[in-house]
Amino acid sequence: DAEITQSPRHKITETGRQVTLACHQTWNHNNMFWYRQDLGHGLRLIHYSYGVQDTNKGEVSDGYSVSRSNTEDLPLTLESAASSQTSVYFCASSVGLAGPSSSYEQYFGPGTRLTVT
Amino acid sequence: AQSVTQLGSHVSVSEGALVLLRCNYSSSVPPYLFWYVQYPNQGLQLLLKYTSAATLVKGINGFEAEFKKSETSFHLTKPSAHMSDAAEYFCAVIHNTDKLIFGTGTRLQVFP
């Protein structure tokens, strides 16, 4: 079955370190998204990609970067981790405009809990 | 710009009682609306979606939602709550074709 996976599931790191969170999907979806989930804020979009070599900033992109070298993967990098980046991170994917209109549905990974000390 | 507001960050019901989770949207164009559920320590799972077809949308696990344009609402209901419905529920609206804007979530507690 197609799926979307994230690794690691839990990560503890120190302030100032570079951290990369992996996201891998086997849906063959064009679109991929990274969100962070914080109490009282719901999910907020960090970065997104509409296809290979395409990346775009979301509403909370400062301190984060992504790259899309293939369809399956969209790794999220924290350039210099800060305590404010302690959060739960979710990756999601969707078919994109190439599919039927109902393809706006996004499929979510299980999440990565990141703690920055 | 599109946005959603979920009224009530916590809702508590007794097992067997009606579940009503409220969502109001703001959109300058006909919206596509979604309800997602998140069980503890898991990702989000789609419950149901409105994509401009029938205004009453049925989803998984006995949930349904009604799109009311005059009230700009998309409330989620279930006639009889089950203990397994305890989770966090998110309403979302499509923004700029492919991005989702989420509400802040409503945590549903179900008491025996």
PDB file of C-alpha atoms in Angstrom:
ATOM      1  CA  ASP A   1       0.000   0.000   0.000  1.00  0.00           C
ATOM      2  CA  ALA A   2       1.122   3.544  -0.687  1.00  0.00           C
ATOM      3  CA  GLU A   3       2.128   5.518   2.370  1.00  0.00           C
ATOM      4  CA  ILE A   4       3.956   8.534   3.703  1.00  0.00           C
ATOM      5  CA  THR A   5       6.646   8.012   6.314  1.00  0.00           C
ATOM      6  CA  GLN A   6       8.651  10.331   8.509  1.00  0.00           C
ATOM      7  CA  SER A   7      11.916   9.781  10.329  1.00  0.00           C
ATOM      8  CA  PRO A   8      12.981  10.001  13.006  1.00  0.00           C
ATOM      9  CA  ARG A   9       9.755   9.836  15.021  1.00  0.00           C
ATOM     10  CA  HIS A  10      11.429  11.504  17.984  1.00  0.00           C
ATOM     11  CA  LYS A  11      14.508  13.717  18.057  1.00  0.00           C
ATOM     12  CA  ILE A  12      16.260  15.652  20.798  1.00  0.00           C
ATOM     13  CA  THR A  13      18.891  18.137  19.727  1.00  0.00           C
ATOM     14  CA  GLU A  14      20.804  21.082  21.105  1.00  0.00           C
ATOM     15  CA  THR A  15      20.409  24.731  20.273  1.00  0.00           C
ATOM     16  CA  GLY A  16      22.482  25.745  17.257  1.00  0.00           C
ATOM     17  CA  ARG A  17      22.746  22.306  15.677  1.00  0.00           C
ATOM     18  CA  GLN A  18      21.561  21.570  12.155  1.00  0.00           C
ATOM     19  CA  VAL A  19      18.754  19.011  12.028  1.00  0.00           C
ATOM     20  CA  THR A  20      17.157  17.296   9.067  1.00  0.00           C
ATOM     21  CA  LEU A  21      13.769  15.605   9.222  1.00  0.00           C
ATOM     22  CA  ALA A  22      12.974  13.104   6.496  1.00  0.00           C
ATOM     23  CA  CYS A  23       9.689  12.665   4.641  1.00  0.00           C
ATOM     24  CA  HIS A  24       9.130   9.944   2.064  1.00  0.00           C
ATOM     25  CA  GLN A  25       5.924   9.206   0.137  1.00  0.00           C
ATOM     26  CA  THR A  26       5.112   6.348  -2.198  1.00  0.00           C
ATOM     27  CA  TRP A  27       1.846   7.859  -3.507  1.00  0.00           C
ATOM     28  CA  ASN A  28       3.710   9.412  -6.476  1.00  0.00           C
ATOM     29  CA  HIS A  29       2.111  12.728  -5.502  1.00  0.00           C
ATOM     30  CA  ASN A  30       3.256  15.979  -7.054  1.00  0.00           C
ATOM     31  CA  ASN A  31       2.639  18.104  -3.966  1.00  0.00           C
ATOM     32  CA  MET A  32       4.377  17.824  -0.611  1.00  0.00           C
ATOM     33  CA  PHE A  33       4.002  19.966   2.485  1.00  0.00           C
ATOM     34  CA  TRP A  34       5.631  20.489   5.866  1.00  0.00           C
ATOM     35  CA  TYR A  35       3.622  21.709   8.860  1.00  0.00           C
ATOM     36  CA  ARG A  36       4.364  22.302  12.484  1.00  0.00           C
ATOM     37  CA  GLN A  37       1.763  21.688  15.172  1.00  0.00           C
ATOM     38  CA  ASP A  38       1.765  23.730  18.361  1.00  0.00           C
ATOM     39  CA  LEU A  39      -0.843  23.994  21.083  1.00  0.00           C
ATOM     40  CA  GLY A  40      -3.302  26.762  20.334  1.00  0.00           C
ATOM     41  CA  HIS A  41      -2.092  27.236  16.757  1.00  0.00           C
ATOM     42  CA  GLY A  42      -3.314  24.158  14.951  1.00  0.00           C
ATOM     43  CA  LEU A  43      -1.114  23.282  11.991  1.00  0.00           C
ATOM     44  CA  ARG A  44       0.943  25.960  10.304  1.00  0.00           C
ATOM     45  CA  LEU A  45       2.558  25.598   6.912  1.00  0.00           C
ATOM     46  CA  ILE A  46       6.358  25.800   6.831  1.00  0.00           C
ATOM     47  CA  HIS A  47       7.302  24.967   3.238  1.00  0.00           C
ATOM     48  CA  TYR A  48       5.709  23.236   0.297  1.00  0.00           C
ATOM     49  CA  SER A  49       6.616  21.858  -3.110  1.00  0.00           C
ATOM     50  CA  TYR A  50       4.556  21.364  -6.249  1.00  0.00           C
ATOM     51  CA  GLY A  51       7.105  19.110  -7.923  1.00  0.00           C
ATOM     52  CA  VAL A  52      10.769  18.266  -8.404  1.00  0.00           C
ATOM     53  CA  GLN A  53      13.023  21.307  -8.034  1.00  0.00           C
ATOM     54  CA  ASP A  54      10.087  23.438  -6.867  1.00  0.00           C
ATOM     55  CA  THR A  55       9.973  24.788  -3.293  1.00  0.00           C
ATOM     56  CA  ASN A  56       7.943  27.592  -1.719  1.00  0.00           C
ATOM     57  CA  LYS A  57       7.801  29.319   1.644  1.00  0.00           C
ATOM     58  CA  GLY A  58       4.805  28.944   3.902  1.00  0.00           C
ATOM     59  CA  GLU A  59       3.649  31.194   6.732  1.00  0.00           C
ATOM     60  CA  VAL A  60       6.345  30.132   9.243  1.00  0.00           C
ATOM     61  CA  SER A  61       9.395  29.438   7.055  1.00  0.00           C
ATOM     62  CA  ASP A  62      12.080  31.405   8.942  1.00  0.00           C
ATOM     63  CA  GLY A  63      14.858  29.084  10.100  1.00  0.00           C
ATOM     64  CA  TYR A  64      13.763  26.200   7.865  1.00  0.00           C
ATOM     65  CA  SER A  65      14.685  25.034   4.378  1.00  0.00           C
ATOM     66  CA  VAL A  66      13.621  22.237   2.027  1.00  0.00           C
ATOM     67  CA  SER A  67      14.829  20.748  -1.215  1.00  0.00           C
ATOM     68  CA  ARG A  68      13.036  18.486  -3.704  1.00  0.00           C
ATOM     69  CA  SER A  69      15.380  16.410  -5.828  1.00  0.00           C
ATOM     70  CA  ASN A  70      12.896  13.633  -6.581  1.00  0.00           C
ATOM     71  CA  THR A  71       9.155  13.012  -6.375  1.00  0.00           C
ATOM     72  CA  GLU A  72       9.251  10.851  -3.236  1.00  0.00           C
ATOM     73  CA  ASP A  73      11.231  12.955  -0.751  1.00  0.00           C
ATOM     74  CA  LEU A  74      11.014  16.392   0.837  1.00  0.00           C
ATOM     75  CA  PRO A  75      13.524  16.695   3.695  1.00  0.00           C
ATOM     76  CA  LEU A  76      13.108  19.589   6.113  1.00  0.00           C
ATOM     77  CA  THR A  77      16.283  21.185   7.478  1.00  0.00           C
ATOM     78  CA  LEU A  78      16.564  23.390  10.529  1.00  0.00           C
ATOM     79  CA  GLU A  79      19.699  25.383   9.800  1.00  0.00           C
ATOM     80  CA  SER A  80      20.466  26.274  13.418  1.00  0.00           C
ATOM     81  CA  ALA A  81      17.947  24.788  15.811  1.00  0.00           C
ATOM     82  CA  ALA A  82      16.292  27.120  18.321  1.00  0.00           C
ATOM     83  CA  SER A  83      14.134  26.330  21.349  1.00  0.00           C
ATOM     84  CA  SER A  84      11.204  28.003  19.568  1.00  0.00           C
ATOM     85  CA  GLN A  85      11.379  25.208  17.015  1.00  0.00           C
ATOM     86  CA  THR A  86      10.446  22.565  19.586  1.00  0.00           C
ATOM     87  CA  SER A  87       7.277  21.184  18.047  1.00  0.00           C
ATOM     88  CA  VAL A  88       5.640  18.272  16.295  1.00  0.00           C
ATOM     89  CA  TYR A  89       6.327  18.282  12.571  1.00  0.00           C
ATOM     90  CA  PHE A  90       4.022  16.726   9.979  1.00  0.00           C
ATOM     91  CA  CYS A  91       4.678  16.005   6.366  1.00  0.00           C
ATOM     92  CA  ALA A  92       1.793  15.671   3.913  1.00  0.00           C
ATOM     93  CA  SER A  93       1.282  15.051   0.229  1.00  0.00           C
ATOM     94  CA  SER A  94      -1.456  15.484  -2.363  1.00  0.00           C
ATOM     95  CA  VAL A  95      -1.932  14.604  -6.006  1.00  0.00           C
ATOM     96  CA  GLY A  96      -1.891  18.188  -7.243  1.00  0.00           C
ATOM     97  CA  LEU A  97      -3.641  19.959 -10.082  1.00  0.00           C
ATOM     98  CA  ALA A  98      -2.812  17.182 -12.503  1.00  0.00           C
ATOM     99  CA  GLY A  99      -5.457  15.042 -10.819  1.00  0.00           C
ATOM    100  CA  PRO A 100      -9.222  15.358 -10.447  1.00  0.00           C
ATOM    101  CA  SER A 101     -10.595  18.258  -8.420  1.00  0.00           C
ATOM    102  CA  SER A 102     -11.137  16.070  -5.376  1.00  0.00           C
ATOM    103  CA  SER A 103      -7.391  15.475  -5.214  1.00  0.00           C
ATOM    104  CA  TYR A 104      -6.988  18.527  -2.937  1.00  0.00           C
ATOM    105  CA  GLU A 105      -7.083  15.967  -0.132  1.00  0.00           C
ATOM    106  CA  GLN A 106      -3.784  15.771   1.716  1.00  0.00           C
ATOM    107  CA  TYR A 107      -2.352  12.579   3.202  1.00  0.00           C
ATOM    108  CA  PHE A 108      -0.355  12.955   6.393  1.00  0.00           C
ATOM    109  CA  GLY A 109       2.638  11.175   7.853  1.00  0.00           C
ATOM    110  CA  PRO A 110       2.771  10.092  11.514  1.00  0.00           C
ATOM    111  CA  GLY A 111       4.796  13.099  12.648  1.00  0.00           C
ATOM    112  CA  THR A 112       8.196  13.825  14.188  1.00  0.00           C
ATOM    113  CA  ARG A 113       8.411  15.164  17.708  1.00  0.00           C
ATOM    114  CA  LEU A 114      11.423  17.495  17.906  1.00  0.00           C
ATOM    115  CA  THR A 115      12.792  18.853  21.157  1.00  0.00           C
ATOM    116  CA  VAL A 116      15.473  21.541  21.090  1.00  0.00           C
ATOM    117  CA  THR A 117      17.280  21.930  24.427  1.00  0.00           C
TER     118      THR A 117
ATOM    119  CA  ALA B   1      -8.059  35.430   2.169  1.00  0.00           C
ATOM    120  CA  GLN B   2      -9.454  32.117   3.271  1.00  0.00           C
ATOM    121  CA  SER B   3      -9.583  31.185   6.958  1.00  0.00           C
ATOM    122  CA  VAL B   4     -11.440  28.906   9.356  1.00  0.00           C
ATOM    123  CA  THR B   5     -12.557  29.412  12.931  1.00  0.00           C
ATOM    124  CA  GLN B   6     -13.340  26.532  15.246  1.00  0.00           C
ATOM    125  CA  LEU B   7     -15.511  27.547  18.173  1.00  0.00           C
ATOM    126  CA  GLY B   8     -14.561  25.733  21.348  1.00  0.00           C
ATOM    127  CA  SER B   9     -11.108  24.279  21.885  1.00  0.00           C
ATOM    128  CA  HIS B  10     -12.599  21.536  24.073  1.00  0.00           C
ATOM    129  CA  VAL B  11     -15.922  19.739  23.808  1.00  0.00           C
ATOM    130  CA  SER B  12     -17.095  17.066  26.245  1.00  0.00           C
ATOM    131  CA  VAL B  13     -20.012  14.722  25.663  1.00  0.00           C
ATOM    132  CA  SER B  14     -21.354  11.559  27.221  1.00  0.00           C
ATOM    133  CA  GLU B  15     -21.187   8.303  25.325  1.00  0.00           C
ATOM    134  CA  GLY B  16     -24.296   8.049  23.165  1.00  0.00           C
ATOM    135  CA  ALA B  17     -24.881  11.807  23.041  1.00  0.00           C
ATOM    136  CA  LEU B  18     -24.857  14.028  19.973  1.00  0.00           C
ATOM    137  CA  VAL B  19     -21.485  15.352  18.879  1.00  0.00           C
ATOM    138  CA  LEU B  20     -21.411  18.872  17.394  1.00  0.00           C
ATOM    139  CA  LEU B  21     -18.109  20.508  16.485  1.00  0.00           C
ATOM    140  CA  ARG B  22     -18.350  23.961  14.995  1.00  0.00           C
ATOM    141  CA  CYS B  23     -16.439  25.400  12.068  1.00  0.00           C
ATOM    142  CA  ASN B  24     -16.989  28.711  10.310  1.00  0.00           C
ATOM    143  CA  TYR B  25     -15.056  29.698   7.228  1.00  0.00           C
ATOM    144  CA  SER B  26     -14.129  32.855   5.450  1.00  0.00           C
ATOM    145  CA  SER B  27     -13.537  32.632   1.746  1.00  0.00           C
ATOM    146  CA  SER B  28     -13.798  34.977  -1.215  1.00  0.00           C
ATOM    147  CA  VAL B  29     -14.458  32.075  -3.559  1.00  0.00           C
ATOM    148  CA  PRO B  30     -16.562  28.904  -3.267  1.00  0.00           C
ATOM    149  CA  PRO B  31     -14.577  26.925  -0.723  1.00  0.00           C
ATOM    150  CA  TYR B  32     -13.369  23.383  -0.533  1.00  0.00           C
ATOM    151  CA  LEU B  33     -13.663  22.341   3.117  1.00  0.00           C
ATOM    152  CA  PHE B  34     -12.303  19.423   5.100  1.00  0.00           C
ATOM    153  CA  TRP B  35     -12.534  17.824   8.503  1.00  0.00           C
ATOM    154  CA  TYR B  36      -9.545  15.863   9.750  1.00  0.00           C
ATOM    155  CA  VAL B  37      -9.220  13.776  12.923  1.00  0.00           C
ATOM    156  CA  GLN B  38      -6.031  13.238  14.919  1.00  0.00           C
ATOM    157  CA  TYR B  39      -5.808  10.424  17.423  1.00  0.00           C
ATOM    158  CA  PRO B  40      -3.112  10.636  20.129  1.00  0.00           C
ATOM    159  CA  ASN B  41       0.435  10.397  18.775  1.00  0.00           C
ATOM    160  CA  GLN B  42      -0.769   9.963  15.216  1.00  0.00           C
ATOM    161  CA  GLY B  43      -0.974  12.000  12.043  1.00  0.00           C
ATOM    162  CA  LEU B  44      -4.131  13.536  10.625  1.00  0.00           C
ATOM    163  CA  GLN B  45      -6.724  11.391   8.897  1.00  0.00           C
ATOM    164  CA  LEU B  46      -9.381  12.739   6.562  1.00  0.00           C
ATOM    165  CA  LEU B  47     -12.915  12.401   7.952  1.00  0.00           C
ATOM    166  CA  LEU B  48     -14.810  14.052   5.126  1.00  0.00           C
ATOM    167  CA  LYS B  49     -14.609  16.785   2.517  1.00  0.00           C
ATOM    168  CA  TYR B  50     -16.895  19.249   0.743  1.00  0.00           C
ATOM    169  CA  THR B  51     -15.986  19.985  -2.864  1.00  0.00           C
ATOM    170  CA  SER B  52     -19.098  21.837  -4.117  1.00  0.00           C
ATOM    171  CA  ALA B  53     -21.220  18.768  -4.737  1.00  0.00           C
ATOM    172  CA  ALA B  54     -23.841  17.723  -2.152  1.00  0.00           C
ATOM    173  CA  THR B  55     -24.118  20.102   0.813  1.00  0.00           C
ATOM    174  CA  LEU B  56     -24.544  17.236   3.282  1.00  0.00           C
ATOM    175  CA  VAL B  57     -21.354  15.249   3.324  1.00  0.00           C
ATOM    176  CA  LYS B  58     -21.009  11.867   4.953  1.00  0.00           C
ATOM    177  CA  GLY B  59     -17.651  10.683   6.191  1.00  0.00           C
ATOM    178  CA  ILE B  60     -16.069   7.818   8.005  1.00  0.00           C
ATOM    179  CA  ASN B  61     -16.998   6.543  11.469  1.00  0.00           C
ATOM    180  CA  GLY B  62     -20.570   7.887  11.242  1.00  0.00           C
ATOM    181  CA  PHE B  63     -19.608  11.566  11.005  1.00  0.00           C
ATOM    182  CA  GLU B  64     -21.250  14.034   8.677  1.00  0.00           C
ATOM    183  CA  ALA B  65     -21.082  17.754   7.993  1.00  0.00           C
ATOM    184  CA  GLU B  66     -23.396  20.210   6.310  1.00  0.00           C
ATOM    185  CA  PHE B  67     -22.167  23.084   4.184  1.00  0.00           C
ATOM    186  CA  LYS B  68     -24.307  26.170   4.805  1.00  0.00           C
ATOM    187  CA  LYS B  69     -23.308  29.043   2.577  1.00  0.00           C
ATOM    188  CA  SER B  70     -25.702  31.514   4.224  1.00  0.00           C
ATOM    189  CA  GLU B  71     -24.079  30.854   7.608  1.00  0.00           C
ATOM    190  CA  THR B  72     -20.532  30.276   6.254  1.00  0.00           C
ATOM    191  CA  SER B  73     -20.478  27.148   8.364  1.00  0.00           C
ATOM    192  CA  PHE B  74     -19.361  23.557   8.014  1.00  0.00           C
ATOM    193  CA  HIS B  75     -20.205  21.983  11.374  1.00  0.00           C
ATOM    194  CA  LEU B  76     -19.311  18.356  12.092  1.00  0.00           C
ATOM    195  CA  THR B  77     -21.891  16.100  13.720  1.00  0.00           C
ATOM    196  CA  LYS B  78     -22.356  12.536  14.845  1.00  0.00           C
ATOM    197  CA  PRO B  79     -25.686  11.339  16.287  1.00  0.00           C
ATOM    198  CA  SER B  80     -24.214   9.096  18.987  1.00  0.00           C
ATOM    199  CA  ALA B  81     -20.734   9.500  20.441  1.00  0.00           C
ATOM    200  CA  HIS B  82     -18.509   6.520  21.064  1.00  0.00           C
ATOM    201  CA  MET B  83     -15.539   6.337  23.385  1.00  0.00           C
ATOM    202  CA  SER B  84     -13.308   5.766  20.360  1.00  0.00           C
ATOM    203  CA  ASP B  85     -14.290   9.211  18.985  1.00  0.00           C
ATOM    204  CA  ALA B  86     -12.128  10.927  21.585  1.00  0.00           C
ATOM    205  CA  ALA B  87      -9.532  12.805  19.526  1.00  0.00           C
ATOM    206  CA  GLU B  88      -8.653  16.223  18.172  1.00  0.00           C
ATOM    207  CA  TYR B  89     -10.602  17.468  15.183  1.00  0.00           C
ATOM    208  CA  PHE B  90      -9.431  20.035  12.666  1.00  0.00           C
ATOM    209  CA  CYS B  91     -11.440  21.964  10.127  1.00  0.00           C
ATOM    210  CA  ALA B  92      -9.542  23.176   7.060  1.00  0.00           C
ATOM    211  CA  VAL B  93     -10.169  25.201   3.918  1.00  0.00           C
ATOM    212  CA  ILE B  94      -8.307  25.154   0.634  1.00  0.00           C
ATOM    213  CA  HIS B  95      -6.212  28.251  -0.021  1.00  0.00           C
ATOM    214  CA  ASN B  96      -4.721  29.155  -3.406  1.00  0.00           C
ATOM    215  CA  THR B  97      -5.647  25.866  -5.056  1.00  0.00           C
ATOM    216  CA  ASP B  98      -3.513  23.402  -3.114  1.00  0.00           C
ATOM    217  CA  LYS B  99      -2.640  24.695   0.350  1.00  0.00           C
ATOM    218  CA  LEU B 100      -4.765  23.943   3.397  1.00  0.00           C
ATOM    219  CA  ILE B 101      -5.502  26.525   6.088  1.00  0.00           C
ATOM    220  CA  PHE B 102      -6.329  24.793   9.364  1.00  0.00           C
ATOM    221  CA  GLY B 103      -8.370  25.869  12.325  1.00  0.00           C
ATOM    222  CA  THR B 104      -6.847  25.647  15.787  1.00  0.00           C
ATOM    223  CA  GLY B 105      -8.555  22.358  16.537  1.00  0.00           C
ATOM    224  CA  THR B 106     -11.203  21.048  18.930  1.00  0.00           C
ATOM    225  CA  ARG B 107     -10.408  18.324  21.421  1.00  0.00           C
ATOM    226  CA  LEU B 108     -13.354  15.980  21.909  1.00  0.00           C
ATOM    227  CA  GLN B 109     -13.683  14.101  25.183  1.00  0.00           C
ATOM    228  CA  VAL B 110     -16.229  11.325  25.556  1.00  0.00           C
ATOM    229  CA  PHE B 111     -17.311  10.277  29.034  1.00  0.00           C
ATOM    230  CA  PRO B 112     -18.877   6.882  29.841  1.00  0.00           C
TER     231      PRO B 112
END
